[in-house]
PDB file of C-alpha atoms in Angstrom:
ATOM      1  CA  MET A   4      15.389  -6.643  25.363  1.00 50.00           C
ATOM      2  CA  GLU A   5      16.881  -9.773  23.397  1.00 61.00           C
ATOM      3  CA  LYS A   6      13.991 -11.667  25.193  1.00 66.00           C
ATOM      4  CA  ASN A   7      11.404  -9.301  23.513  1.00 74.00           C
ATOM      5  CA  ASN A   8      12.601  -9.385  20.432  1.00 86.00           C
ATOM      6  CA  ASN A   9      12.218 -13.294  19.800  1.00 90.00           C
ATOM      7  CA  ARG A  10       9.121 -13.042  20.824  1.00 89.00           C
ATOM      8  CA  PHE A  11       8.384 -10.098  18.681  1.00 91.00           C
ATOM      9  CA  ASN A  12       9.737 -12.106  15.396  1.00 94.00           C
ATOM     10  CA  ARG A  13       7.723 -15.519  16.647  1.00 94.00           C
ATOM     11  CA  ILE A  14       4.676 -13.392  16.817  1.00 94.00           C
ATOM     12  CA  ASN A  15       5.412 -11.557  13.721  1.00 96.00           C
ATOM     13  CA  GLU A  16       6.532 -14.778  11.687  1.00 96.00           C
ATOM     14  CA  GLU A  17       3.095 -16.828  13.230  1.00 96.00           C
ATOM     15  CA  LEU A  18       1.457 -13.475  11.530  1.00 97.00           C
ATOM     16  CA  LYS A  19       2.488 -14.050   8.759  1.00 97.00           C
ATOM     17  CA  LYS A  20       1.784 -17.632   8.452  1.00 97.00           C
ATOM     18  CA  GLU A  21      -1.688 -17.563   9.223  1.00 97.00           C
ATOM     19  CA  ILE A  22      -2.836 -14.199   6.832  1.00 97.00           C
ATOM     20  CA  SER A  23      -0.945 -16.179   4.257  1.00 96.00           C
ATOM     21  CA  HIS A  24      -3.116 -18.868   5.074  1.00 96.00           C
ATOM     22  CA  ILE A  25      -6.555 -16.908   5.127  1.00 96.00           C
ATOM     23  CA  ILE A  26      -5.819 -14.586   2.098  1.00 95.00           C
ATOM     24  CA  THR A  27      -5.343 -17.651   0.418  1.00 93.00           C
ATOM     25  CA  TYR A  28      -8.012 -19.644   1.107  1.00 94.00           C
ATOM     26  CA  GLU A  29     -10.410 -18.409   3.285  1.00 94.00           C
ATOM     27  CA  ILE A  30     -11.632 -14.950   1.320  1.00 93.00           C
ATOM     28  CA  LYS A  31     -13.673 -15.046  -0.671  1.00 90.00           C
ATOM     29  CA  ASN A  32     -13.657 -11.396  -2.104  1.00 90.00           C
ATOM     30  CA  PRO A  33     -13.994 -11.111  -5.865  1.00 89.00           C
ATOM     31  CA  ASN A  34     -12.144  -7.734  -6.141  1.00 89.00           C
ATOM     32  CA  ILE A  35      -9.213 -10.059  -4.815  1.00 91.00           C
ATOM     33  CA  SER A  36      -7.191 -11.666  -7.732  1.00 89.00           C
ATOM     34  CA  GLY A  37      -3.641 -12.550  -8.307  1.00 89.00           C
ATOM     35  CA  LEU A  38      -1.016 -14.338  -6.725  1.00 91.00           C
ATOM     36  CA  ILE A  39      -0.934 -12.114  -3.093  1.00 92.00           C
ATOM     37  CA  SER A  40       2.211 -12.999  -0.936  1.00 92.00           C
ATOM     38  CA  VAL A  41       2.663 -11.505   2.684  1.00 95.00           C
ATOM     39  CA  THR A  42       5.989 -10.675   2.277  1.00 95.00           C
ATOM     40  CA  ARG A  43       6.433  -9.460   5.985  1.00 95.00           C
ATOM     41  CA  VAL A  44       4.443  -8.766   9.560  1.00 97.00           C
ATOM     42  CA  LYS A  45       5.483  -6.433  11.658  1.00 96.00           C
ATOM     43  CA  VAL A  46       3.204  -5.511  14.913  1.00 96.00           C
ATOM     44  CA  THR A  47       3.442  -2.763  16.624  1.00 95.00           C
ATOM     45  CA  PRO A  48       5.034  -3.644  20.738  1.00 92.00           C
ATOM     46  CA  ASP A  49       1.772  -2.918  22.145  1.00 93.00           C
ATOM     47  CA  LEU A  50       0.344  -5.529  19.948  1.00 93.00           C
ATOM     48  CA  LYS A  51      -2.390  -3.530  18.500  1.00 96.00           C
ATOM     49  CA  TYR A  52      -1.247  -3.170  14.833  1.00 97.00           C
ATOM     50  CA  ALA A  53       0.145  -5.456  12.072  1.00 97.00           C
ATOM     51  CA  LYS A  54       1.681  -3.894   9.659  1.00 97.00           C
ATOM     52  CA  THR A  55       1.106  -6.314   6.727  1.00 97.00           C
ATOM     53  CA  TYR A  56       3.130  -6.107   3.814  1.00 96.00           C
ATOM     54  CA  VAL A  57       2.047  -8.218   0.609  1.00 95.00           C
ATOM     55  CA  SER A  58       3.033  -8.707  -2.877  1.00 91.00           C
ATOM     56  CA  ILE A  59       0.674  -8.628  -5.125  1.00 89.00           C
ATOM     57  CA  LEU A  60       0.941 -10.508  -9.432  1.00 85.00           C
ATOM     58  CA  ASN A  61      -0.740 -11.152 -12.109  1.00 85.00           C
ATOM     59  CA  SER A  62      -3.469  -8.790 -10.491  1.00 80.00           C
ATOM     60  CA  LYS A  63      -6.121  -7.787 -13.054  1.00 86.00           C
ATOM     61  CA  ASN A  64      -6.358  -4.464 -11.123  1.00 90.00           C
ATOM     62  CA  LEU A  65      -3.766  -4.090  -8.638  1.00 88.00           C
ATOM     63  CA  LYS A  66      -5.696  -1.162  -7.356  1.00 91.00           C
ATOM     64  CA  GLN A  67      -8.936  -2.898  -6.651  1.00 93.00           C
ATOM     65  CA  THR A  68      -7.044  -6.420  -4.767  1.00 94.00           C
ATOM     66  CA  LEU A  69      -5.511  -3.862  -2.652  1.00 94.00           C
ATOM     67  CA  GLN A  70      -8.957  -2.084  -1.390  1.00 95.00           C
ATOM     68  CA  GLY A  71     -10.622  -5.437  -1.360  1.00 95.00           C
ATOM     69  CA  LEU A  72      -7.706  -7.039   0.945  1.00 96.00           C
ATOM     70  CA  LYS A  73      -7.994  -3.506   3.180  1.00 95.00           C
ATOM     71  CA  LYS A  74     -11.889  -3.955   3.122  1.00 96.00           C
ATOM     72  CA  SER A  75     -11.056  -7.626   3.956  1.00 96.00           C
ATOM     73  CA  SER A  76      -8.990  -6.739   7.386  1.00 96.00           C
ATOM     74  CA  GLY A  77     -11.930  -7.205   9.804  1.00 96.00           C
ATOM     75  CA  PHE A  78     -12.006 -10.448   8.359  1.00 96.00           C
ATOM     76  CA  VAL A  79      -8.853 -11.622   9.191  1.00 96.00           C
ATOM     77  CA  ARG A  80      -8.413 -10.263  12.201  1.00 96.00           C
ATOM     78  CA  THR A  81     -11.500 -12.252  13.812  1.00 96.00           C
ATOM     79  CA  GLN A  82      -9.856 -15.618  11.587  1.00 96.00           C
ATOM     80  CA  LEU A  83      -6.992 -14.879  13.139  1.00 95.00           C
ATOM     81  CA  ALA A  84      -8.420 -14.362  16.985  1.00 95.00           C
ATOM     82  CA  LYS A  85      -9.474 -18.153  16.364  1.00 94.00           C
ATOM     83  CA  THR A  86      -6.439 -19.049  15.583  1.00 93.00           C
ATOM     84  CA  ILE A  87      -3.571 -17.457  17.397  1.00 92.00           C
ATOM     85  CA  ASN A  88      -4.104 -16.694  21.430  1.00 87.00           C
ATOM     86  CA  LEU A  89      -2.801 -13.738  22.174  1.00 88.00           C
ATOM     87  CA  ARG A  90      -4.419 -11.036  24.892  1.00 88.00           C
ATOM     88  CA  VAL A  91      -5.203  -9.146  21.856  1.00 90.00           C
ATOM     89  CA  THR A  92      -5.583  -9.603  18.286  1.00 94.00           C
ATOM     90  CA  PRO A  93      -3.553  -6.558  16.484  1.00 96.00           C
ATOM     91  CA  GLU A  94      -5.863  -4.862  14.149  1.00 97.00           C
ATOM     92  CA  ILE A  95      -4.327  -5.684  10.347  1.00 97.00           C
ATOM     93  CA  ILE A  96      -3.069  -3.034   7.840  1.00 97.00           C
ATOM     94  CA  PHE A  97      -2.332  -3.842   4.434  1.00 97.00           C
ATOM     95  CA  GLU A  98       0.555  -1.967   2.745  1.00 95.00           C
ATOM     96  CA  LEU A  99       1.577  -2.940  -0.948  1.00 93.00           C
ATOM     97  CA  ASP A 100       5.394  -4.622  -1.100  1.00 90.00           C
ATOM     98  CA  ASP A 101       6.501  -3.988  -4.665  1.00 80.00           C
ATOM     99  CA  SER A 102      10.279  -4.976  -3.359  1.00 80.00           C
ATOM    100  CA  ILE A 103       9.359  -8.379  -6.001  1.00 75.00           C
ATOM    101  CA  GLU A 104       8.269  -6.196  -8.606  1.00 75.00           C
ATOM    102  CA  TYR A 105      11.075  -3.728  -8.153  1.00 81.00           C
ATOM    103  CA  GLY A 106      14.043  -6.650  -8.143  1.00 81.00           C
ATOM    104  CA  ALA A 107      11.928  -7.755 -11.191  1.00 81.00           C
ATOM    105  CA  LYS A 108      12.000  -4.522 -12.821  1.00 84.00           C
ATOM    106  CA  ILE A 109      16.165  -3.942 -11.901  1.00 89.00           C
ATOM    107  CA  ASP A 110      17.298  -7.063 -13.669  1.00 88.00           C
ATOM    108  CA  SER A 111      15.703  -6.602 -16.852  1.00 88.00           C
ATOM    109  CA  ILE A 112      17.711  -3.537 -17.245  1.00 92.00           C
ATOM    110  CA  LEU A 113      20.229  -5.267 -16.451  1.00 92.00           C
ATOM    111  CA  LYS A 114      19.722  -8.305 -19.279  1.00 92.00           C
ATOM    112  CA  ASP A 115      19.600  -4.983 -21.784  1.00 90.00           C
ATOM    113  CA  ILE A 116      22.347  -3.346 -20.546  1.00 92.00           C
ATOM    114  CA  ILE A 117      24.152  -6.861 -21.083  1.00 91.00           C
ATOM    115  CA  LYS A 118      22.595  -7.443 -24.300  1.00 88.00           C
ATOM    116  CA  ASP A 119      23.576  -3.912 -25.968  1.00 86.00           C
ATOM    117  CA  ILE A 120      27.480  -4.447 -24.219  1.00 88.00           C
ATOM    118  CA  GLY A 121      27.427  -7.901 -26.521  1.00 81.00           C
ATOM    119  CA  SER A 122      25.998  -6.294 -29.694  1.00 81.00           C
ATOM    120  CA  GLU A 123      28.792  -3.381 -29.361  1.00 75.00           C
ATOM    121  CA  ASN A 124      31.480  -5.954 -28.899  1.00 72.00           C
ATOM    122  CA  LYS A 125      31.017  -7.625 -32.609  1.00 64.00           C
TER     123      LYS A 125
END
């Protein structure tokens, strides 16, 4: 089982790297805007699907960008098939990963609390 896990981790990492490259350099969709980072990829045990978590920052329209990515998933899969040597190239499912945004929000709340505490002590 451990050996299999390592294989999946390697596949996940390789897919993450390649999908990042394809999104950054090869997709020419005007609806896709902003800084898009692939935060994590998780393949299903049968390698048919790859859930791809993306973080989108500074996008003109978040929903439109995510839709654009989903529409481009066939293209991404085709490009992957050319670079990654797997028997089956997984179908790409894009999901929004808002953990970075969430972290920034928590950070800003904490800064406000610290500011409030500082002003109360004066």
